[in-house]
């Protein structure tokens, strides 16, 4: 329903194209932007343009970067021989938060999804293979999401990398810490059982 | 947590200021904008600037308008003597959708809320009073939301307008059409009973 005048409807339409923003939210945000002081709204417009201008992707790992290499790839304290493969740049944030990983990353920029027509060629897989030798990578941790697409991607990469003599691991699936057996779904509990380890005291 | 480089974090911060956008959504939208083609992201930035430039508020009713008067105020087929008072421009869309109302509107740009420190002076109340005589307004429909703030605003306006010899009505509260008695909350059902009408066959 476009009952609004041109510029307002244009704004609602553009906002509605963002992920997770439905028509109602788009309308709400548009009216919010029309109501706030001019400089506040323009600051958002500017932040978008500037991010598009300054930010691109790391030439090595395809993380977001202001420059040719990202902050992690330029950090010399990181171990260059271990690479954690993730689907998106935002997954790096999640892994970094654990403070458990001190190697480098490789961002696939997606996951294999036959339904959406995304195969290995649409992902940064070739680019990962090209890094192995020059960087002396000895271990690859497959850190894609534990869902159908992520598992398929991990499976594909595992089969591709293992014959090359690289140590390939997959992050564990199981009950979340602080979780409750009673509320765990069967799949997760099944994975937790499957992935059981010998008890260490 | 700001693990991102400057321009990306700026974008996430600005997006996070929008209503209904939490930190997670802001991050998700930011990465989406970084990933889409340049022109797509810039089209949103431009839509914001253009809306801020072109769109202001109707001088008469405070609806959004590209020009001094809004589309409804300039429409000569609308009855100028009946005015529907709403809180926000977006409420006009909801009323228009019913096709039940052919008068004009008055947008208060908010509702009375002591908690948020919003009193009648922060709303377009003076401006409503100033319209009454010049426009020959004979009926005012109080169409503010049926919540605490909206009711308080309706109450305030009703007391203000009725002594002026204007017919003041309030929209009905009650069960939604297609609703179910069993699932109605007590307040709504109470209102539905209170507002009962003589049966017409």
CSV table of C-alpha atoms in Angstrom, one decimal:
chain,number,residue,atom,x,y,z
A,1,UNK,CA,0.0,0.0,0.0
A,2,UNK,CA,1.6,3.2,-1.0
A,3,UNK,CA,-0.4,6.0,0.4
A,4,UNK,CA,2.7,8.2,1.0
A,5,UNK,CA,4.2,10.8,-1.1
A,6,UNK,CA,7.2,9.9,-3.3
A,7,UNK,CA,10.2,10.5,-1.0
A,8,UNK,CA,8.6,8.9,2.0
A,9,UNK,CA,7.5,5.8,0.1
A,10,UNK,CA,11.0,5.6,-1.4
A,11,UNK,CA,12.5,5.6,2.1
A,12,UNK,CA,10.1,3.0,3.3
A,13,UNK,CA,10.9,0.8,0.3
A,14,UNK,CA,14.6,1.1,0.8
A,15,UNK,CA,14.4,0.3,4.5
A,16,UNK,CA,12.1,-2.6,3.7
A,17,UNK,CA,14.9,-4.2,1.7
A,18,UNK,CA,17.1,-4.6,4.8
A,19,UNK,CA,17.3,-8.0,6.4
A,20,UNK,CA,14.8,-8.6,9.2
A,21,UNK,CA,12.9,-5.3,8.4
A,22,UNK,CA,9.3,-6.0,7.5
A,23,UNK,CA,6.9,-3.4,6.0
A,24,UNK,CA,5.7,-2.3,9.5
A,25,UNK,CA,9.2,-1.8,10.8
A,26,UNK,CA,10.2,0.0,7.7
A,27,UNK,CA,7.3,2.4,8.1
A,28,UNK,CA,8.1,2.9,11.8
A,29,UNK,CA,11.8,3.6,11.1
A,30,UNK,CA,11.0,6.0,8.2
A,31,UNK,CA,8.7,8.0,10.4
A,32,UNK,CA,11.3,8.0,13.1
A,33,UNK,CA,13.9,9.4,10.7
A,34,UNK,CA,11.4,12.1,9.5
A,35,UNK,CA,10.9,13.2,13.1
A,36,UNK,CA,14.4,13.3,14.4
A,37,UNK,CA,16.6,16.3,14.0
A,38,UNK,CA,18.0,16.7,10.5
A,39,UNK,CA,21.6,16.0,11.5
A,40,UNK,CA,20.7,12.8,13.3
A,41,UNK,CA,19.1,11.3,10.1
A,42,UNK,CA,21.9,12.6,7.9
A,43,UNK,CA,24.5,11.0,10.2
A,44,UNK,CA,23.0,7.6,9.4
A,45,UNK,CA,23.0,8.4,5.7
A,46,UNK,CA,26.7,9.4,6.0
A,47,UNK,CA,27.6,6.4,8.0
A,48,UNK,CA,26.3,4.2,5.2
A,49,UNK,CA,28.2,6.0,2.4
A,50,UNK,CA,31.4,6.1,4.4
A,51,UNK,CA,31.3,2.5,5.3
A,52,UNK,CA,30.7,1.6,1.7
A,53,UNK,CA,33.6,3.9,0.7
A,54,UNK,CA,36.2,2.9,3.3
A,55,UNK,CA,35.4,-0.7,4.1
A,56,UNK,CA,36.1,-3.6,1.8
A,57,UNK,CA,37.2,-7.2,2.3
A,58,UNK,CA,40.5,-8.5,3.4
A,59,UNK,CA,42.5,-9.7,0.4
A,60,UNK,CA,43.7,-12.7,2.4
A,61,UNK,CA,40.8,-13.9,4.6
A,62,UNK,CA,37.8,-11.9,3.3
A,63,UNK,CA,37.0,-10.5,6.6
A,64,UNK,CA,35.8,-6.9,6.5
A,65,UNK,CA,38.8,-4.5,6.4
A,66,UNK,CA,39.6,-0.9,6.1
A,67,UNK,CA,42.6,-1.4,3.9
A,68,UNK,CA,43.9,-4.4,1.9
A,69,UNK,CA,44.3,-6.7,5.0
A,70,UNK,CA,42.1,-6.9,8.1
A,71,UNK,CA,43.1,-6.3,11.7
A,72,UNK,CA,43.6,-10.0,12.4
A,73,UNK,CA,45.7,-10.7,9.3
A,74,UNK,CA,48.0,-7.8,10.1
A,75,UNK,CA,48.4,-8.8,13.8
A,76,UNK,CA,51.8,-10.5,13.9
A,77,UNK,CA,51.1,-12.2,17.2
A,78,UNK,CA,48.5,-14.5,15.6
A,79,UNK,CA,49.5,-18.0,14.6
A,80,UNK,CA,49.5,-18.1,10.8
A,81,UNK,CA,49.5,-21.9,10.6
A,82,UNK,CA,46.0,-22.5,12.1
A,83,UNK,CA,43.0,-21.2,10.2
A,84,UNK,CA,39.4,-21.1,11.4
A,85,UNK,CA,36.9,-21.2,8.6
A,86,UNK,CA,33.7,-19.3,9.2
A,87,UNK,CA,30.7,-18.4,7.1
A,88,UNK,CA,30.5,-14.6,7.7
A,89,UNK,CA,32.6,-11.8,9.2
A,90,UNK,CA,30.3,-11.6,12.1
A,91,UNK,CA,31.1,-15.2,13.1
A,92,UNK,CA,34.7,-14.0,13.7
A,93,UNK,CA,33.4,-11.7,16.5
A,94,UNK,CA,31.7,-14.7,18.2
A,95,UNK,CA,34.9,-16.8,18.0
A,96,UNK,CA,37.1,-13.8,19.2
A,97,UNK,CA,34.8,-13.3,22.2
A,98,UNK,CA,35.8,-16.8,23.4
A,99,UNK,CA,39.5,-15.8,23.6
A,100,UNK,CA,40.2,-19.4,22.8
A,101,UNK,CA,41.6,-19.0,19.3
A,102,UNK,CA,44.8,-17.2,18.4
A,103,UNK,CA,45.2,-18.2,14.7
A,104,UNK,CA,43.8,-16.6,11.6
A,105,UNK,CA,40.5,-16.8,9.8
A,106,UNK,CA,39.0,-17.5,6.5
A,107,UNK,CA,35.6,-16.1,5.7
A,108,UNK,CA,33.7,-18.1,3.1
A,109,UNK,CA,31.1,-15.4,2.7
A,110,UNK,CA,28.2,-17.8,2.9
A,111,UNK,CA,27.5,-21.6,3.1
A,112,UNK,CA,26.6,-24.2,0.5
A,113,UNK,CA,22.8,-24.1,0.0
A,114,UNK,CA,21.4,-26.0,-3.0
A,115,UNK,CA,18.0,-24.4,-2.3
A,116,UNK,CA,19.4,-20.9,-2.7
A,117,UNK,CA,21.6,-22.1,-5.6
A,118,UNK,CA,24.8,-21.5,-3.6
A,119,UNK,CA,27.6,-23.9,-4.4
A,120,UNK,CA,31.3,-24.0,-3.5
A,121,UNK,CA,32.0,-21.7,-6.5
A,122,UNK,CA,30.0,-18.9,-5.0
A,123,UNK,CA,32.0,-19.1,-1.8
A,124,UNK,CA,35.7,-18.2,-1.1
A,125,UNK,CA,36.8,-21.9,-1.3
A,126,UNK,CA,39.3,-21.5,-4.1
A,127,UNK,CA,40.8,-18.7,-2.2
A,128,UNK,CA,41.1,-20.9,0.9
A,129,UNK,CA,42.9,-23.6,-1.1
A,130,UNK,CA,45.3,-21.0,-2.5
A,131,UNK,CA,46.3,-19.9,1.0
A,132,UNK,CA,47.3,-23.4,2.2
A,133,UNK,CA,50.8,-23.6,0.8
A,134,UNK,CA,52.1,-20.0,0.8
A,135,UNK,CA,51.0,-19.5,4.4
A,136,UNK,CA,52.1,-23.0,5.6
A,137,UNK,CA,48.7,-23.8,7.0
A,138,UNK,CA,48.8,-27.1,8.9
A,139,UNK,CA,45.4,-27.0,10.7
A,140,UNK,CA,42.0,-25.9,9.5
A,141,UNK,CA,39.1,-25.7,12.0
A,142,UNK,CA,35.7,-25.9,10.3
A,143,UNK,CA,33.6,-23.4,12.2
A,144,UNK,CA,30.6,-23.1,10.0
A,145,UNK,CA,27.1,-23.1,11.6
A,146,UNK,CA,25.7,-26.4,13.0
A,147,UNK,CA,22.7,-26.3,10.7
A,148,UNK,CA,22.1,-28.0,7.4
A,149,UNK,CA,24.0,-25.5,5.2
A,150,UNK,CA,26.9,-25.2,7.6
A,151,UNK,CA,27.2,-29.0,8.0
A,152,UNK,CA,27.1,-29.5,4.2
A,153,UNK,CA,29.8,-26.8,3.8
A,154,UNK,CA,32.0,-28.4,6.6
A,155,UNK,CA,31.5,-31.8,5.0
A,156,UNK,CA,32.5,-30.5,1.6
A,157,UNK,CA,35.6,-28.7,2.9
A,158,UNK,CA,36.6,-31.6,5.1
A,159,UNK,CA,36.7,-34.0,2.1
A,160,UNK,CA,38.6,-31.4,0.1
A,161,UNK,CA,41.2,-30.6,2.7
A,162,UNK,CA,41.9,-33.9,4.4
A,163,UNK,CA,43.6,-35.6,1.4
A,164,UNK,CA,46.0,-32.7,1.3
A,165,UNK,CA,47.6,-33.8,4.6
A,166,UNK,CA,46.1,-31.0,6.6
A,167,UNK,CA,44.7,-31.5,10.1
A,168,UNK,CA,41.0,-30.8,9.7
A,169,UNK,CA,38.7,-30.4,12.8
A,170,UNK,CA,35.0,-29.6,13.2
A,171,UNK,CA,33.7,-27.6,16.2
A,172,UNK,CA,31.7,-29.7,18.6
A,173,UNK,CA,27.9,-29.9,18.7
A,174,UNK,CA,26.2,-30.6,22.1
A,175,UNK,CA,24.3,-29.1,25.0
A,176,UNK,CA,25.0,-25.4,25.6
A,177,UNK,CA,26.8,-24.6,28.8
A,178,UNK,CA,24.2,-23.9,31.5
A,179,UNK,CA,21.6,-25.8,29.4
A,180,UNK,CA,19.1,-28.3,30.7
A,181,UNK,CA,18.8,-31.9,29.5
A,182,UNK,CA,15.0,-31.6,29.9
A,183,UNK,CA,14.7,-28.8,27.3
A,184,UNK,CA,17.3,-30.0,24.9
A,185,UNK,CA,16.0,-31.1,21.5
A,186,UNK,CA,16.7,-34.7,20.4
A,187,UNK,CA,19.1,-33.7,17.7
A,188,UNK,CA,21.3,-31.6,20.0
A,189,UNK,CA,21.2,-34.3,22.7
A,190,UNK,CA,21.9,-36.9,20.1
A,191,UNK,CA,25.0,-35.0,19.1
A,192,UNK,CA,26.0,-34.5,22.7
A,193,UNK,CA,25.9,-38.2,23.2
A,194,UNK,CA,27.7,-39.0,19.9
A,195,UNK,CA,30.4,-36.5,20.8
A,196,UNK,CA,31.0,-37.8,24.4
A,197,UNK,CA,34.5,-37.8,25.7
A,198,UNK,CA,36.3,-39.9,28.3
A,199,UNK,CA,35.8,-38.4,31.8
A,200,UNK,CA,38.7,-36.4,33.1
A,201,UNK,CA,38.9,-35.6,36.8
B,1,UNK,CA,31.8,-4.6,22.2
B,2,UNK,CA,33.5,-2.7,19.4
B,3,UNK,CA,35.8,-5.2,17.7
B,4,UNK,CA,35.2,-3.5,14.3
B,5,UNK,CA,37.2,-0.9,12.6
B,6,UNK,CA,36.0,2.7,12.7
B,7,UNK,CA,33.6,3.1,9.8
B,8,UNK,CA,31.9,-0.3,10.4
B,9,UNK,CA,31.4,0.4,14.1
B,10,UNK,CA,30.0,3.9,13.2
B,11,UNK,CA,27.5,2.3,10.9
B,12,UNK,CA,26.5,-0.3,13.5
B,13,UNK,CA,26.1,2.5,16.1
B,14,UNK,CA,23.9,4.6,13.9
B,15,UNK,CA,21.7,1.7,12.9
B,16,UNK,CA,21.4,0.7,16.6
B,17,UNK,CA,19.8,4.1,17.3
B,18,UNK,CA,16.8,3.3,15.1
B,19,UNK,CA,13.6,2.2,16.9
B,20,UNK,CA,13.2,-1.6,17.2
B,21,UNK,CA,16.8,-2.3,16.1
B,22,UNK,CA,18.9,-4.0,18.8
B,23,UNK,CA,22.6,-4.5,18.7
B,24,UNK,CA,22.4,-7.8,16.9
B,25,UNK,CA,20.1,-6.5,14.2
B,26,UNK,CA,22.3,-3.4,13.7
B,27,UNK,CA,25.3,-5.7,13.2
B,28,UNK,CA,23.3,-7.9,10.8
B,29,UNK,CA,22.1,-4.9,8.8
B,30,UNK,CA,25.5,-3.3,8.7
B,31,UNK,CA,27.1,-6.5,7.3
B,32,UNK,CA,24.3,-6.8,4.8
B,33,UNK,CA,25.0,-3.2,3.6
B,34,UNK,CA,28.7,-3.9,3.3
B,35,UNK,CA,28.0,-7.0,1.2
B,36,UNK,CA,25.4,-5.6,-1.2
B,37,UNK,CA,26.4,-3.8,-4.4
B,38,UNK,CA,27.6,-0.2,-3.8
B,39,UNK,CA,24.6,1.4,-5.5
B,40,UNK,CA,22.1,-0.6,-3.4
B,41,UNK,CA,23.6,0.7,-0.2
B,42,UNK,CA,23.9,4.3,-1.5
B,43,UNK,CA,20.3,4.2,-2.6
B,44,UNK,CA,19.3,3.9,1.0
B,45,UNK,CA,21.6,6.7,2.1
B,46,UNK,CA,20.2,8.9,-0.6
B,47,UNK,CA,16.6,8.0,0.3
B,48,UNK,CA,17.3,9.1,3.8
B,49,UNK,CA,18.8,12.4,2.8
B,50,UNK,CA,16.1,13.1,0.2
B,51,UNK,CA,13.3,12.3,2.6
B,52,UNK,CA,14.8,14.7,5.1
B,53,UNK,CA,15.2,17.4,2.4
B,54,UNK,CA,11.8,17.1,0.7
B,55,UNK,CA,9.5,15.9,3.5
B,56,UNK,CA,8.3,18.1,6.3
B,57,UNK,CA,5.0,18.4,8.2
B,58,UNK,CA,1.7,19.8,6.9
B,59,UNK,CA,1.3,23.3,8.2
B,60,UNK,CA,-2.4,22.6,8.9
B,61,UNK,CA,-2.6,19.1,10.3
B,62,UNK,CA,1.0,18.1,11.0
B,63,UNK,CA,0.8,15.0,8.8
B,64,UNK,CA,3.9,14.4,6.8
B,65,UNK,CA,3.9,16.4,3.6
B,66,UNK,CA,6.0,17.2,0.6
B,67,UNK,CA,5.1,20.9,0.4
B,68,UNK,CA,3.3,23.2,2.9
B,69,UNK,CA,0.0,21.1,3.0
B,70,UNK,CA,-0.4,17.3,3.0
B,71,UNK,CA,-2.2,15.3,0.4
B,72,UNK,CA,-5.4,15.0,2.5
B,73,UNK,CA,-5.5,18.7,3.4
B,74,UNK,CA,-5.2,19.7,-0.3
B,75,UNK,CA,-7.9,17.2,-1.3
B,76,UNK,CA,-11.0,19.3,-1.8
B,77,UNK,CA,-13.4,16.3,-1.7
B,78,UNK,CA,-12.7,15.8,2.0
B,79,UNK,CA,-15.1,17.2,4.5
B,80,UNK,CA,-13.3,20.1,6.3
B,81,UNK,CA,-15.8,20.2,9.2
B,82,UNK,CA,-14.9,16.8,10.7
B,83,UNK,CA,-11.5,16.3,12.1
B,84,UNK,CA,-10.0,13.0,13.3
B,85,UNK,CA,-7.3,13.5,15.9
B,86,UNK,CA,-4.5,10.9,15.8
B,87,UNK,CA,-1.1,10.5,17.6
B,88,UNK,CA,1.1,9.9,14.6
B,89,UNK,CA,1.1,10.2,10.8
B,90,UNK,CA,1.2,6.5,10.5
B,91,UNK,CA,-2.2,6.3,12.3
B,92,UNK,CA,-3.7,8.2,9.4
B,93,UNK,CA,-2.8,5.2,7.1
B,94,UNK,CA,-4.7,2.9,9.4
B,95,UNK,CA,-7.8,5.0,9.4
B,96,UNK,CA,-7.6,5.6,5.7
B,97,UNK,CA,-7.5,1.9,5.1
B,98,UNK,CA,-11.0,1.5,6.6
B,99,UNK,CA,-12.4,3.9,3.9
B,100,UNK,CA,-14.9,5.0,6.7
B,101,UNK,CA,-13.7,8.5,7.1
B,102,UNK,CA,-13.8,11.3,4.6
B,103,UNK,CA,-12.9,14.3,6.9
B,104,UNK,CA,-9.5,15.8,7.7
B,105,UNK,CA,-7.0,14.9,10.3
B,106,UNK,CA,-4.9,16.5,13.0
B,107,UNK,CA,-1.7,14.8,14.1
B,108,UNK,CA,-0.7,15.5,17.7
B,109,UNK,CA,2.8,14.0,17.1
B,110,UNK,CA,2.6,12.0,20.3
B,111,UNK,CA,0.5,11.4,23.4
B,112,UNK,CA,0.4,12.7,26.9
B,113,UNK,CA,2.8,10.6,29.0
B,114,UNK,CA,3.8,11.9,32.4
B,115,UNK,CA,6.5,9.2,32.6
B,116,UNK,CA,8.2,10.4,29.5
B,117,UNK,CA,7.6,14.0,30.5
B,118,UNK,CA,5.3,14.7,27.6
B,119,UNK,CA,2.4,17.1,28.4
B,120,UNK,CA,-0.1,18.9,26.2
B,121,UNK,CA,2.5,21.6,25.5
B,122,UNK,CA,4.8,19.2,23.7
B,123,UNK,CA,1.9,18.1,21.5
B,124,UNK,CA,0.1,19.9,18.6
B,125,UNK,CA,-2.8,20.8,20.9
B,126,UNK,CA,-2.6,24.6,20.6
B,127,UNK,CA,-2.5,24.1,16.8
B,128,UNK,CA,-5.7,22.0,17.0
B,129,UNK,CA,-7.5,24.7,18.9
B,130,UNK,CA,-6.4,27.3,16.5
B,131,UNK,CA,-8.0,25.4,13.6
B,132,UNK,CA,-11.5,25.1,15.1
B,133,UNK,CA,-12.9,28.5,14.2
B,134,UNK,CA,-11.2,29.3,10.9
B,135,UNK,CA,-12.0,25.9,9.4
B,136,UNK,CA,-15.5,25.8,10.9
B,137,UNK,CA,-14.8,22.4,12.6
B,138,UNK,CA,-18.0,21.0,14.2
B,139,UNK,CA,-17.0,17.5,15.0
B,140,UNK,CA,-13.7,16.1,16.5
B,141,UNK,CA,-13.1,12.3,16.6
B,142,UNK,CA,-10.6,11.4,19.2
B,143,UNK,CA,-8.7,8.5,17.6
B,144,UNK,CA,-5.7,8.2,19.9
B,145,UNK,CA,-4.5,4.7,20.9
B,146,UNK,CA,-6.7,2.7,23.4
B,147,UNK,CA,-3.7,2.6,25.9
B,148,UNK,CA,-2.9,4.6,29.0
B,149,UNK,CA,-1.3,7.5,27.1
B,150,UNK,CA,-3.8,7.6,24.4
B,151,UNK,CA,-6.8,7.5,26.8
B,152,UNK,CA,-5.2,10.3,28.9
B,153,UNK,CA,-4.8,12.3,25.8
B,154,UNK,CA,-8.4,11.7,24.6
B,155,UNK,CA,-9.7,12.6,28.1
B,156,UNK,CA,-7.7,15.8,28.1
B,157,UNK,CA,-8.8,16.9,24.7
B,158,UNK,CA,-12.4,15.9,25.3
B,159,UNK,CA,-12.6,18.1,28.4
B,160,UNK,CA,-11.0,20.9,26.5
B,161,UNK,CA,-13.1,20.7,23.4
B,162,UNK,CA,-16.6,19.9,24.7
B,163,UNK,CA,-17.2,23.2,26.4
B,164,UNK,CA,-16.5,24.9,23.1
B,165,UNK,CA,-19.7,23.4,21.7
B,166,UNK,CA,-18.0,21.0,19.4
B,167,UNK,CA,-19.3,17.4,19.0
B,168,UNK,CA,-16.5,15.2,20.5
B,169,UNK,CA,-16.5,11.5,20.0
B,170,UNK,CA,-14.1,8.7,21.0
B,171,UNK,CA,-13.5,5.6,18.9
B,172,UNK,CA,-15.0,2.5,20.4
B,173,UNK,CA,-13.0,-0.1,22.3
B,174,UNK,CA,-14.2,-3.7,22.3
B,175,UNK,CA,-13.5,-7.1,20.9
B,176,UNK,CA,-11.7,-7.2,17.6
B,177,UNK,CA,-13.8,-8.5,14.7
B,178,UNK,CA,-13.2,-12.2,14.3
B,179,UNK,CA,-12.0,-12.3,17.9
B,180,UNK,CA,-12.9,-14.9,20.5
B,181,UNK,CA,-14.5,-14.2,23.8
B,182,UNK,CA,-12.4,-16.9,25.4
B,183,UNK,CA,-9.2,-15.2,24.6
B,184,UNK,CA,-10.2,-11.6,25.2
B,185,UNK,CA,-8.5,-9.9,28.1
B,186,UNK,CA,-10.8,-8.7,30.9
B,187,UNK,CA,-10.1,-5.0,30.1
B,188,UNK,CA,-11.1,-5.4,26.5
B,189,UNK,CA,-14.2,-7.5,27.3
B,190,UNK,CA,-15.1,-5.0,30.0
B,191,UNK,CA,-14.9,-2.2,27.5
B,192,UNK,CA,-17.0,-4.2,25.0
B,193,UNK,CA,-19.7,-4.7,27.6
B,194,UNK,CA,-19.6,-1.1,28.7
B,195,UNK,CA,-19.9,0.1,25.1
B,196,UNK,CA,-22.8,-2.3,24.3
B,197,UNK,CA,-25.4,-1.0,21.9
B,198,UNK,CA,-29.1,-1.7,21.3
B,199,UNK,CA,-29.5,-4.7,19.0
B,200,UNK,CA,-30.5,-3.8,15.4
B,201,UNK,CA,-31.8,-6.5,13.1
